[in-house]
Amino acid sequence: MTTAFDPVDLAGRTLANRIAMAPMTRSRAYGPGHSPTDATVEYYAQRASAGLIVTEGIQPSVVGQGYPDTPGLHSDEQTAGWRRVTDAVHARGGTIFAQLMHTGRIGHPDLLPGELRPVGPSAVRADGQIFTKQGMQDFTTPDELSADEVRTTVEDFAAAARNAIDAGFDGVELHGANGYLIHQFLAPNTNLRTDEWGGTDENRTRFAVETVRAVADAIGASRVGLRISPSNPYNDIQEPAPDAVYRTLVRALEPLGIAYLHVLEATPEVRPFTLGLRKEFTGTLVLNPVSEGPTGHDALGLVEDGTADLLAFGALFLANPDLPSRLRTSGPYNTPDPATFFGGDERGYTDYPALATASVTAAV
């Protein structure tokens, strides 16, 4: 029986186990030009026992930033900063993919330099607010991308992917979930276009497919993953009938030979759909399963029964840098502190103790 602690081949690279660190925004890119810091290096190196680390969302362009102090991969300065991270992870035997995240309409002009404004497939404002340096502010109506600007945005992803490889990453994951730009093209309430980028199921998947294809052409398909979250209402997304568009998407991805498909389940009702995608997509499936709390030990059976090839753990990995070892023994686990999830210093970032350290501290 295959377990989550067995090695797995990921598009030609052997991972030590089937436990992935899910991408998690931390808003601590305090280095020059939104680049990683010494603390970022330590944070990821501490978690190198994961079979696969997927970084926090990294913007592929200046206009792709939607939150304060999130990192980029569109400058030489940022690329050099990430090289320090990948070197540290590799020195501890880890594998690390950069998640490229363009937030699209999810953002605010106050987070962008000069006259830049958030952009999207259509000029549809998200309901809700965003945190800025000036506090919480309402989302604004994004500028609709022209056809030429859509093509430029695709190339921005490809250029950032090339920077990721220059920075030493083993590959990249494109963030097509959680209501960000790629997801906005997929969803019918955010994509009202009638040109080649919207309208039909095939046209609404075109941006995702063309971006994956461009990135695969730039760095090789075996270095590319895509994350999706069908029916996820986060960031004011409405997908009442996602089956057709996501099946169209997966069928278009299948011949490209990408490294993996990463599915984030937002609700329990999505599981049958996940199983359907599992049959459609013959490559590696990474699953971030639905859970009432942080994904934990109970989810390991999803590898054993073949539902997924790898399992992605979020908050529990944030709080437990040695999570694979803790999962093997069913804990104990450090408790994640939501007050330190975004921004701040080393507290709730690099100061969660590993199991051996925690045991010594308890004994004292």
Coordinates of C-alpha atoms in Angstrom, one line a residue:
M1 CA 0.0 0.0 0.0
T2 CA 1.3 3.4 -0.9
T3 CA 1.5 5.9 2.0
A4 CA 2.1 9.6 2.3
F5 CA 5.6 8.8 3.6
D6 CA 6.7 7.0 0.4
P7 CA 8.8 8.7 -2.3
V8 CA 7.1 9.7 -5.5
D9 CA 8.3 10.7 -8.9
L10 CA 7.2 14.2 -9.9
A11 CA 7.9 14.6 -13.6
G12 CA 11.3 13.1 -13.4
R13 CA 12.4 14.3 -9.9
T14 CA 12.1 12.0 -6.9
L15 CA 10.4 13.6 -3.9
A16 CA 11.2 12.2 -0.4
N17 CA 7.6 11.9 0.5
R18 CA 4.1 12.8 -0.6
I19 CA 3.5 15.7 1.8
A20 CA 3.5 19.1 0.3
M21 CA 3.6 22.5 1.9
A22 CA 0.7 24.5 0.5
P23 CA 1.2 28.1 -0.7
M24 CA 0.5 30.6 2.0
T25 CA 0.7 34.4 1.8
R26 CA 2.8 35.7 4.7
S27 CA 3.2 39.4 3.7
R28 CA 6.8 39.7 4.9
A29 CA 8.7 40.6 1.8
Y30 CA 10.5 43.5 3.5
G31 CA 13.6 43.2 1.4
P32 CA 14.5 45.8 -1.3
G33 CA 11.8 45.9 -4.0
H34 CA 9.6 43.4 -2.3
S35 CA 12.3 40.7 -2.1
P36 CA 12.9 37.9 0.4
T37 CA 14.7 38.6 3.7
D38 CA 17.0 36.5 5.9
A39 CA 13.9 35.4 7.8
T40 CA 12.3 34.2 4.5
V41 CA 15.4 32.1 3.9
E42 CA 15.1 30.5 7.3
Y43 CA 11.3 30.0 7.1
Y44 CA 11.5 27.9 4.0
A45 CA 14.7 26.1 5.0
Q46 CA 13.1 25.0 8.2
R47 CA 10.3 23.2 6.2
A48 CA 12.6 21.5 3.7
S49 CA 11.5 18.0 4.9
A50 CA 8.4 18.5 2.8
G51 CA 8.3 16.3 -0.3
L52 CA 7.4 19.5 -2.1
I53 CA 7.3 23.2 -0.9
V54 CA 5.1 25.5 -2.9
T55 CA 5.9 29.1 -1.9
E56 CA 3.6 31.9 -1.0
G57 CA 2.1 33.7 -4.0
I58 CA 4.7 35.7 -5.9
Q59 CA 3.5 38.4 -8.3
P60 CA 4.8 38.0 -11.9
S61 CA 4.5 41.8 -12.5
V62 CA 4.2 45.0 -10.6
V63 CA 0.4 45.3 -11.4
G64 CA -0.1 41.7 -10.2
Q65 CA 0.4 42.7 -6.5
G66 CA -2.8 42.7 -4.4
Y67 CA -1.6 42.7 -0.8
P68 CA 1.0 44.6 1.2
D69 CA 4.6 43.3 1.4
T70 CA 4.1 40.3 -0.9
P71 CA 7.2 39.3 -3.0
G72 CA 7.8 39.5 -6.7
L73 CA 9.8 37.7 -9.4
H74 CA 9.9 40.4 -12.0
S75 CA 13.3 42.1 -11.2
D76 CA 16.9 41.0 -10.9
E77 CA 16.8 42.1 -7.3
Q78 CA 13.9 39.8 -6.5
T79 CA 15.5 36.9 -8.4
A80 CA 18.7 37.2 -6.5
G81 CA 16.8 37.3 -3.2
W82 CA 14.9 34.1 -4.1
R83 CA 18.2 32.4 -5.0
R84 CA 19.2 32.6 -1.4
V85 CA 15.9 30.8 -0.4
T86 CA 16.3 28.0 -3.0
D87 CA 19.9 27.4 -2.1
A88 CA 19.0 27.0 1.6
V89 CA 16.1 24.6 0.8
H90 CA 18.3 22.5 -1.5
A91 CA 21.1 22.4 1.0
R92 CA 18.6 20.6 3.3
G93 CA 17.5 18.2 0.6
G94 CA 14.2 19.9 -0.3
T95 CA 12.3 20.6 -3.5
I96 CA 10.7 24.0 -4.0
F97 CA 8.3 25.4 -6.6
A98 CA 7.5 29.1 -6.8
Q99 CA 3.8 30.0 -6.9
L100 CA 3.1 32.7 -9.5
M101 CA 0.1 34.7 -8.4
H102 CA -1.4 37.7 -10.2
T103 CA -4.3 38.9 -8.0
G104 CA -6.1 40.7 -10.8
R105 CA -9.1 42.7 -9.5
I106 CA -8.3 41.7 -5.9
G107 CA -6.2 44.7 -4.8
H108 CA -6.3 48.5 -4.6
P109 CA -4.6 51.4 -6.3
D110 CA -2.9 52.3 -3.0
L111 CA -0.9 49.0 -3.2
L112 CA 0.5 49.9 -6.6
P113 CA 3.0 52.5 -7.7
G114 CA 2.2 55.6 -9.8
E115 CA -1.1 55.5 -11.8
L116 CA -1.4 51.7 -11.9
R117 CA -4.7 50.2 -11.1
P118 CA -5.9 46.6 -10.5
V119 CA -6.9 44.8 -13.7
G120 CA -9.2 42.0 -14.6
P121 CA -10.9 40.2 -17.5
S122 CA -13.9 42.5 -17.1
A123 CA -14.6 45.7 -15.3
V124 CA -16.5 44.0 -12.5
R125 CA -15.8 45.1 -8.9
A126 CA -15.4 42.4 -6.2
D127 CA -17.7 42.7 -3.2
G128 CA -15.7 43.3 0.0
Q129 CA -12.6 45.0 1.2
I130 CA -8.8 44.7 1.1
F131 CA -6.2 45.5 3.7
T132 CA -3.9 48.3 2.7
K133 CA -1.3 50.4 4.5
Q134 CA -4.1 52.9 5.1
G135 CA -6.3 50.2 6.6
M136 CA -9.3 48.3 5.1
Q137 CA -10.6 49.8 1.9
D138 CA -13.4 48.7 -0.5
F139 CA -12.3 46.9 -3.7
T140 CA -12.3 49.1 -6.7
T141 CA -13.6 48.4 -10.2
P142 CA -10.6 46.9 -12.2
D143 CA -9.5 48.1 -15.6
E144 CA -10.6 45.6 -18.2
L145 CA -7.6 44.1 -19.9
S146 CA -7.5 44.7 -23.7
A147 CA -6.7 41.8 -25.9
D148 CA -3.1 43.0 -26.3
E149 CA -2.8 43.4 -22.5
V150 CA -4.0 39.9 -22.0
R151 CA -1.2 38.6 -24.3
T152 CA 1.3 40.8 -22.4
T153 CA 0.1 39.4 -19.1
V154 CA 0.6 35.8 -20.4
E155 CA 4.2 36.8 -21.3
D156 CA 4.6 38.3 -17.8
F157 CA 4.0 34.9 -16.3
A158 CA 6.4 33.3 -18.7
A159 CA 9.1 35.9 -17.9
A160 CA 8.6 35.4 -14.2
A161 CA 8.9 31.6 -14.7
R162 CA 12.2 32.1 -16.4
N163 CA 13.3 34.3 -13.5
A164 CA 12.2 31.5 -11.1
I165 CA 14.5 29.0 -12.8
D166 CA 17.3 31.5 -12.7
A167 CA 16.6 31.8 -9.0
G168 CA 17.1 28.1 -8.6
F169 CA 13.5 27.0 -8.2
D170 CA 12.7 23.4 -9.3
G171 CA 9.6 24.7 -11.0
V172 CA 6.6 27.0 -10.8
E173 CA 2.9 26.6 -9.8
L174 CA 0.4 29.0 -11.5
H175 CA -2.2 30.2 -9.1
G176 CA -5.5 29.6 -10.8
A177 CA -7.6 29.4 -7.6
N178 CA -9.0 31.6 -4.8
G179 CA -10.5 34.3 -7.0
Y180 CA -7.3 35.6 -8.5
L181 CA -6.7 36.5 -12.1
I182 CA -6.6 33.1 -13.7
H183 CA -9.7 32.1 -11.7
Q184 CA -11.4 35.4 -12.7
F185 CA -11.1 34.4 -16.4
L186 CA -12.6 31.0 -15.6
A187 CA -15.6 32.3 -13.6
P188 CA -18.8 33.5 -15.3
N189 CA -19.4 36.3 -12.9
T190 CA -16.0 37.9 -13.4
N191 CA -15.5 37.2 -17.1
L192 CA -18.1 38.9 -19.1
R193 CA -16.0 39.1 -22.3
T194 CA -17.4 38.2 -25.7
D195 CA -14.0 38.0 -27.5
E196 CA -11.7 35.0 -27.7
W197 CA -11.1 35.2 -24.0
G198 CA -14.7 34.8 -22.8
G199 CA -18.2 33.6 -23.5
T200 CA -17.9 29.9 -24.2
D201 CA -16.4 27.3 -21.8
E202 CA -13.4 27.0 -24.2
N203 CA -12.8 30.7 -24.3
R204 CA -13.0 31.1 -20.6
T205 CA -10.3 28.5 -20.2
R206 CA -8.1 30.1 -22.8
F207 CA -6.2 32.4 -20.5
A208 CA -5.3 29.6 -18.1
V209 CA -4.3 27.2 -21.0
E210 CA -2.3 29.8 -22.9
T211 CA -0.5 30.9 -19.7
V212 CA 0.3 27.3 -18.9
R213 CA 1.5 26.7 -22.4
A214 CA 3.6 29.9 -22.5
V215 CA 5.3 29.0 -19.2
A216 CA 5.8 25.4 -20.3
D217 CA 7.5 26.7 -23.5
A218 CA 9.7 28.9 -21.4
I219 CA 10.9 26.5 -18.8
G220 CA 9.7 23.0 -19.7
A221 CA 6.3 21.4 -19.0
S222 CA 7.9 19.1 -16.4
R223 CA 8.5 22.2 -14.2
V224 CA 4.9 23.5 -14.3
G225 CA 2.0 23.0 -12.0
L226 CA -1.5 24.6 -11.9
R227 CA -3.6 25.2 -8.8
I228 CA -7.4 25.3 -9.2
S229 CA -10.4 25.6 -6.8
P230 CA -13.6 24.8 -8.5
S231 CA -16.7 26.4 -6.9
N232 CA -14.6 28.3 -4.4
P233 CA -16.6 31.4 -3.5
Y234 CA -13.5 33.2 -2.1
N235 CA -13.0 36.7 -3.3
D236 CA -16.6 37.0 -4.6
I237 CA -16.3 34.2 -7.2
Q238 CA -19.5 32.5 -8.4
E239 CA -19.3 29.2 -10.2
P240 CA -22.7 27.6 -9.8
A241 CA -22.0 25.0 -12.5
P242 CA -18.2 24.4 -12.8
D243 CA -18.2 21.0 -14.4
A244 CA -18.1 22.0 -18.0
V245 CA -15.4 24.7 -17.8
Y246 CA -13.1 22.7 -15.6
R247 CA -13.4 19.5 -17.6
T248 CA -12.7 21.6 -20.7
L249 CA -9.6 23.0 -18.9
V250 CA -8.3 19.6 -17.8
R251 CA -8.7 18.1 -21.2
A252 CA -6.7 21.0 -22.7
L253 CA -4.0 20.6 -20.1
E254 CA -3.7 16.8 -20.5
P255 CA -1.6 16.8 -23.7
L256 CA 0.8 19.4 -22.4
G257 CA 2.4 17.0 -19.9
I258 CA 2.7 19.4 -16.9
A259 CA 4.2 18.3 -13.6
Y260 CA 1.0 18.3 -11.6
L261 CA -2.6 19.6 -11.1
H262 CA -3.2 21.0 -7.6
V263 CA -6.8 20.9 -6.5
L264 CA -8.0 23.0 -3.5
E265 CA -11.3 21.8 -2.2
A266 CA -13.4 24.6 -0.8
T267 CA -16.5 22.6 0.3
P268 CA -17.3 18.9 0.9
E269 CA -19.6 18.9 -2.1
V270 CA -16.5 19.3 -4.4
R271 CA -15.1 15.8 -3.5
P272 CA -17.1 13.9 -6.2
F273 CA -15.9 16.5 -8.7
T274 CA -12.3 16.0 -7.6
L275 CA -12.6 12.3 -8.2
G276 CA -13.9 13.1 -11.7
L277 CA -11.0 15.3 -12.4
R278 CA -8.7 12.5 -11.1
K279 CA -10.0 10.3 -13.9
E280 CA -9.7 13.1 -16.5
F281 CA -6.1 14.1 -15.6
T282 CA -3.6 11.3 -15.9
G283 CA -0.7 13.2 -14.4
T284 CA 0.2 13.8 -10.7
L285 CA -2.6 15.2 -8.6
V286 CA -1.8 17.3 -5.5
L287 CA -4.8 17.7 -3.2
N288 CA -5.5 20.3 -0.6
P289 CA -8.5 18.5 0.9
V290 CA -11.5 20.1 2.5
S291 CA -11.4 20.0 6.3
E292 CA -13.2 21.6 9.2
G293 CA -9.9 22.8 10.6
P294 CA -6.3 22.6 9.4
T295 CA -5.6 19.6 7.2
G296 CA -4.2 17.0 9.5
H297 CA -3.3 13.3 10.1
D298 CA -6.8 12.1 9.1
A299 CA -6.2 13.2 5.5
L300 CA -3.3 10.8 4.9
G301 CA -5.7 8.1 3.9
L302 CA -6.4 10.1 0.7
V303 CA -3.0 9.0 -0.6
E304 CA -3.5 5.4 0.6
D305 CA -6.8 5.1 -1.3
G306 CA -5.5 6.7 -4.4
T307 CA -7.5 9.9 -4.3
A308 CA -4.3 12.0 -4.5
D309 CA -0.6 11.5 -5.2
L310 CA 0.4 14.3 -2.8
L311 CA -1.4 16.0 0.0
A312 CA -0.9 19.8 0.6
F313 CA -0.9 21.0 4.2
G314 CA -1.3 24.7 5.0
A315 CA -1.7 26.1 8.5
L316 CA -0.4 23.0 10.1
F317 CA 2.8 23.2 8.1
L318 CA 3.0 26.9 8.9
A319 CA 3.1 26.0 12.7
N320 CA 5.1 22.8 12.4
P321 CA 8.3 23.1 10.4
D322 CA 8.9 19.4 10.8
L323 CA 5.4 18.4 9.8
P324 CA 6.2 15.1 8.0
S325 CA 7.8 13.7 11.2
R326 CA 4.9 14.8 13.3
L327 CA 2.4 13.3 10.9
R328 CA 4.2 10.0 11.1
T329 CA 3.7 9.9 14.9
S330 CA 0.3 11.5 14.8
G331 CA 1.6 14.6 16.6
P332 CA 2.0 16.4 18.9
Y333 CA 1.4 19.6 16.9
N334 CA 2.1 23.2 17.5
T335 CA -1.1 25.3 17.3
P336 CA -1.1 27.9 14.5
D337 CA -1.5 31.5 15.7
P338 CA -3.8 33.4 13.2
A339 CA -2.7 36.8 14.7
T340 CA 0.7 36.3 13.1
F341 CA -0.3 34.9 9.8
F342 CA 0.2 38.1 7.8
G343 CA 3.0 40.6 8.4
G344 CA 5.0 41.1 11.5
D345 CA 8.4 39.8 12.6
E346 CA 9.8 36.4 13.4
R347 CA 7.0 35.6 15.8
G348 CA 4.7 33.1 14.2
Y349 CA 7.1 32.9 11.3
T350 CA 10.4 31.2 12.2
D351 CA 10.0 30.6 15.9
Y352 CA 7.7 27.6 15.9
P353 CA 9.8 24.8 17.4
A354 CA 10.6 21.5 15.7
L355 CA 9.6 18.4 17.6
A356 CA 13.0 17.6 19.1
T357 CA 13.3 21.2 20.3
A358 CA 9.8 21.2 21.7
S359 CA 10.5 17.9 23.6
V360 CA 13.7 19.3 25.1
T361 CA 11.9 22.5 26.1
A362 CA 9.1 20.5 27.7
A363 CA 11.6 18.4 29.7
V364 CA 13.4 21.4 31.0

